[in-house]
């Protein structure tokens, strides 16, 4: 046991369960709970926080001129709904816009400012990340970015 917050980076339920049993505090899933359906159950049962990271698969091409921020928000909103439908409480969810995971280098200055402008939720003590409200994510969620 430790006072240090421990995170396990995995997309697999069995690995997450073993890590949580061994003392991990949260699960960081780069697939946003899409790689292993059983991971939702592990997270829901344990009550731990889970990082849902957005990633573009396949990566965005140089010709893709769609709005990257809209695409990230839509993707995360779908993954949050998926997790909620499977018993993961919203207070457990941390979102990560996934800088560098299928995004282009020129996407970064476009992605960062909208996340930085979001303000903290009043009265919520959600750690380790700053709680934010984004109108397209249906209420308060926790935001994780490399800058935090």
mmCIF file of C-alpha atoms in Angstrom:
data_model
loop_
_atom_site.group_PDB
_atom_site.id
_atom_site.type_symbol
_atom_site.label_atom_id
_atom_site.label_comp_id
_atom_site.label_asym_id
_atom_site.label_seq_id
_atom_site.Cartn_x
_atom_site.Cartn_y
_atom_site.Cartn_z
ATOM 1 C CA UNK A 1 0.000 0.000 0.000
ATOM 2 C CA UNK A 2 1.123 3.525 -0.797
ATOM 3 C CA UNK A 3 -0.115 7.096 -0.645
ATOM 4 C CA UNK A 4 0.897 7.503 -4.285
ATOM 5 C CA UNK A 5 -1.895 7.239 -6.843
ATOM 6 C CA UNK A 6 -1.207 4.217 -9.046
ATOM 7 C CA UNK A 7 -2.520 3.844 -12.578
ATOM 8 C CA UNK A 8 -2.501 0.758 -14.763
ATOM 9 C CA UNK A 9 -2.336 1.329 -18.514
ATOM 10 C CA UNK A 10 -4.198 -1.543 -20.127
ATOM 11 C CA UNK A 11 -6.991 -2.440 -22.501
ATOM 12 C CA UNK A 12 -7.528 -5.883 -20.945
ATOM 13 C CA UNK A 13 -9.931 -6.793 -18.165
ATOM 14 C CA UNK A 14 -7.738 -9.521 -16.667
ATOM 15 C CA UNK A 15 -4.743 -7.191 -16.404
ATOM 16 C CA UNK A 16 -6.868 -4.422 -14.874
ATOM 17 C CA UNK A 17 -8.437 -6.777 -12.331
ATOM 18 C CA UNK A 18 -5.022 -8.089 -11.242
ATOM 19 C CA UNK A 19 -3.582 -4.571 -10.992
ATOM 20 C CA UNK A 20 -6.556 -3.260 -9.018
ATOM 21 C CA UNK A 21 -6.362 -6.279 -6.689
ATOM 22 C CA UNK A 22 -2.668 -5.478 -6.196
ATOM 23 C CA UNK A 23 -3.424 -1.861 -5.235
ATOM 24 C CA UNK A 24 -3.768 0.181 -8.434
ATOM 25 C CA UNK A 25 -6.181 3.105 -8.104
ATOM 26 C CA UNK A 26 -7.278 3.733 -11.671
ATOM 27 C CA UNK A 27 -7.313 2.201 -15.133
ATOM 28 C CA UNK A 28 -5.999 4.134 -18.142
ATOM 29 C CA UNK A 29 -7.529 2.549 -21.250
ATOM 30 C CA UNK A 30 -6.262 3.832 -24.601
ATOM 31 C CA UNK A 31 -9.182 2.077 -26.311
ATOM 32 C CA UNK A 32 -11.855 3.898 -24.254
ATOM 33 C CA UNK A 33 -13.321 0.517 -23.211
ATOM 34 C CA UNK A 34 -13.653 -0.740 -26.785
ATOM 35 C CA UNK A 35 -10.921 -3.418 -26.858
ATOM 36 C CA UNK A 36 -12.286 -5.682 -24.100
ATOM 37 C CA UNK A 37 -15.981 -5.553 -23.218
ATOM 38 C CA UNK A 38 -15.277 -7.191 -19.842
ATOM 39 C CA UNK A 39 -13.211 -4.180 -18.759
ATOM 40 C CA UNK A 40 -16.423 -2.194 -18.189
ATOM 41 C CA UNK A 41 -17.537 -4.781 -15.655
ATOM 42 C CA UNK A 42 -14.172 -4.665 -13.851
ATOM 43 C CA UNK A 43 -14.294 -0.869 -13.636
ATOM 44 C CA UNK A 44 -17.954 -0.767 -12.595
ATOM 45 C CA UNK A 45 -17.501 -3.416 -9.888
ATOM 46 C CA UNK A 46 -14.319 -1.901 -8.474
ATOM 47 C CA UNK A 47 -15.581 1.687 -8.478
ATOM 48 C CA UNK A 48 -12.161 2.872 -9.640
ATOM 49 C CA UNK A 49 -11.644 5.797 -11.968
ATOM 50 C CA UNK A 50 -11.117 5.009 -15.631
ATOM 51 C CA UNK A 51 -9.442 7.144 -18.269
ATOM 52 C CA UNK A 52 -11.245 6.933 -21.601
ATOM 53 C CA UNK A 53 -8.745 8.015 -24.211
ATOM 54 C CA UNK A 54 -9.885 9.001 -27.664
ATOM 55 C CA UNK A 55 -7.753 7.759 -30.536
ATOM 56 C CA UNK A 56 -8.184 7.884 -34.258
ATOM 57 C CA UNK A 57 -8.063 4.448 -35.857
ATOM 58 C CA UNK A 58 -6.893 4.660 -38.555
ATOM 59 C CA UNK A 59 -4.844 7.809 -37.911
ATOM 60 C CA UNK A 60 -6.035 11.080 -39.412
ATOM 61 C CA UNK A 61 -4.573 11.609 -42.867
ATOM 62 C CA UNK A 62 -3.090 14.834 -44.210
ATOM 63 C CA UNK A 63 -6.187 15.142 -46.403
ATOM 64 C CA UNK A 64 -8.651 14.879 -43.531
ATOM 65 C CA UNK A 65 -10.046 18.363 -43.095
ATOM 66 C CA UNK A 66 -12.842 17.457 -40.673
ATOM 67 C CA UNK A 67 -13.105 19.354 -37.391
ATOM 68 C CA UNK A 68 -10.801 17.364 -35.102
ATOM 69 C CA UNK A 69 -12.276 18.814 -31.894
ATOM 70 C CA UNK A 70 -15.811 17.867 -32.939
ATOM 71 C CA UNK A 71 -14.614 14.369 -33.855
ATOM 72 C CA UNK A 72 -12.926 13.930 -30.460
ATOM 73 C CA UNK A 73 -15.965 15.188 -28.534
ATOM 74 C CA UNK A 74 -18.356 12.963 -30.499
ATOM 75 C CA UNK A 75 -16.134 9.939 -29.975
ATOM 76 C CA UNK A 76 -15.729 10.556 -26.238
ATOM 77 C CA UNK A 77 -19.462 11.203 -25.806
ATOM 78 C CA UNK A 78 -20.183 7.814 -27.402
ATOM 79 C CA UNK A 79 -17.657 6.047 -25.186
ATOM 80 C CA UNK A 80 -19.007 7.755 -22.039
ATOM 81 C CA UNK A 81 -22.537 6.626 -22.970
ATOM 82 C CA UNK A 82 -21.244 3.099 -23.610
ATOM 83 C CA UNK A 83 -19.566 3.000 -20.196
ATOM 84 C CA UNK A 84 -22.636 4.450 -18.441
ATOM 85 C CA UNK A 85 -24.890 1.869 -20.082
ATOM 86 C CA UNK A 86 -22.654 -0.853 -18.644
ATOM 87 C CA UNK A 87 -22.635 0.368 -15.053
ATOM 88 C CA UNK A 88 -19.683 2.763 -14.966
ATOM 89 C CA UNK A 89 -20.723 5.887 -13.064
ATOM 90 C CA UNK A 90 -19.932 9.281 -14.579
ATOM 91 C CA UNK A 91 -17.930 10.220 -11.491
ATOM 92 C CA UNK A 92 -15.505 7.406 -12.334
ATOM 93 C CA UNK A 93 -14.782 8.690 -15.835
ATOM 94 C CA UNK A 94 -11.763 10.701 -16.898
ATOM 95 C CA UNK A 95 -11.497 11.725 -20.547
ATOM 96 C CA UNK A 96 -8.285 12.139 -22.511
ATOM 97 C CA UNK A 97 -8.348 13.792 -25.953
ATOM 98 C CA UNK A 98 -5.545 11.458 -27.051
ATOM 99 C CA UNK A 99 -2.936 13.862 -28.344
ATOM 100 C CA UNK A 100 -0.577 11.921 -30.587
ATOM 101 C CA UNK A 101 -2.834 8.871 -30.873
ATOM 102 C CA UNK A 102 -3.885 9.100 -34.490
ATOM 103 C CA UNK A 103 -3.822 12.885 -34.510
ATOM 104 C CA UNK A 104 -1.511 14.895 -36.722
ATOM 105 C CA UNK A 105 1.109 17.328 -35.433
ATOM 106 C CA UNK A 106 -0.925 20.222 -36.825
ATOM 107 C CA UNK A 107 -3.975 19.014 -34.858
ATOM 108 C CA UNK A 108 -2.350 19.732 -31.486
ATOM 109 C CA UNK A 109 -2.715 23.548 -31.522
ATOM 110 C CA UNK A 110 -6.321 23.071 -32.647
ATOM 111 C CA UNK A 111 -7.146 20.486 -29.968
ATOM 112 C CA UNK A 112 -5.481 22.129 -26.946
ATOM 113 C CA UNK A 113 -7.185 25.543 -26.792
ATOM 114 C CA UNK A 114 -10.789 24.236 -26.508
ATOM 115 C CA UNK A 115 -9.824 21.925 -23.636
ATOM 116 C CA UNK A 116 -7.882 24.676 -21.872
ATOM 117 C CA UNK A 117 -10.849 27.081 -22.027
ATOM 118 C CA UNK A 118 -13.154 24.723 -20.162
ATOM 119 C CA UNK A 119 -13.826 25.746 -16.595
ATOM 120 C CA UNK A 120 -13.906 23.686 -13.384
ATOM 121 C CA UNK A 121 -17.147 22.315 -12.000
ATOM 122 C CA UNK A 122 -18.181 24.027 -8.790
ATOM 123 C CA UNK A 123 -18.044 22.002 -5.602
ATOM 124 C CA UNK A 124 -16.678 18.765 -7.031
ATOM 125 C CA UNK A 125 -13.456 17.332 -5.682
ATOM 126 C CA UNK A 126 -12.471 14.952 -8.456
ATOM 127 C CA UNK A 127 -8.857 13.955 -8.479
ATOM 128 C CA UNK A 128 -6.278 13.561 -9.945
ATOM 129 C CA UNK A 129 -7.535 15.606 -12.877
ATOM 130 C CA UNK A 130 -9.358 18.903 -13.188
ATOM 131 C CA UNK A 131 -13.131 18.498 -13.603
ATOM 132 C CA UNK A 132 -14.545 20.340 -16.599
ATOM 133 C CA UNK A 133 -17.849 20.926 -18.283
ATOM 134 C CA UNK A 134 -18.183 20.705 -22.036
ATOM 135 C CA UNK A 135 -21.689 21.174 -23.443
ATOM 136 C CA UNK A 136 -21.288 18.333 -25.930
ATOM 137 C CA UNK A 137 -20.265 15.786 -23.293
ATOM 138 C CA UNK A 138 -23.578 15.949 -21.420
ATOM 139 C CA UNK A 139 -22.443 17.322 -18.099
ATOM 140 C CA UNK A 140 -19.328 17.333 -15.971
ATOM 141 C CA UNK A 141 -16.500 14.954 -16.745
ATOM 142 C CA UNK A 142 -12.876 14.895 -15.686
ATOM 143 C CA UNK A 143 -10.304 15.996 -18.223
ATOM 144 C CA UNK A 144 -6.841 14.551 -18.484
ATOM 145 C CA UNK A 145 -4.290 16.209 -20.745
ATOM 146 C CA UNK A 146 -0.524 16.048 -20.969
ATOM 147 C CA UNK A 147 -0.368 19.604 -19.631
ATOM 148 C CA UNK A 148 -1.895 18.695 -16.258
#
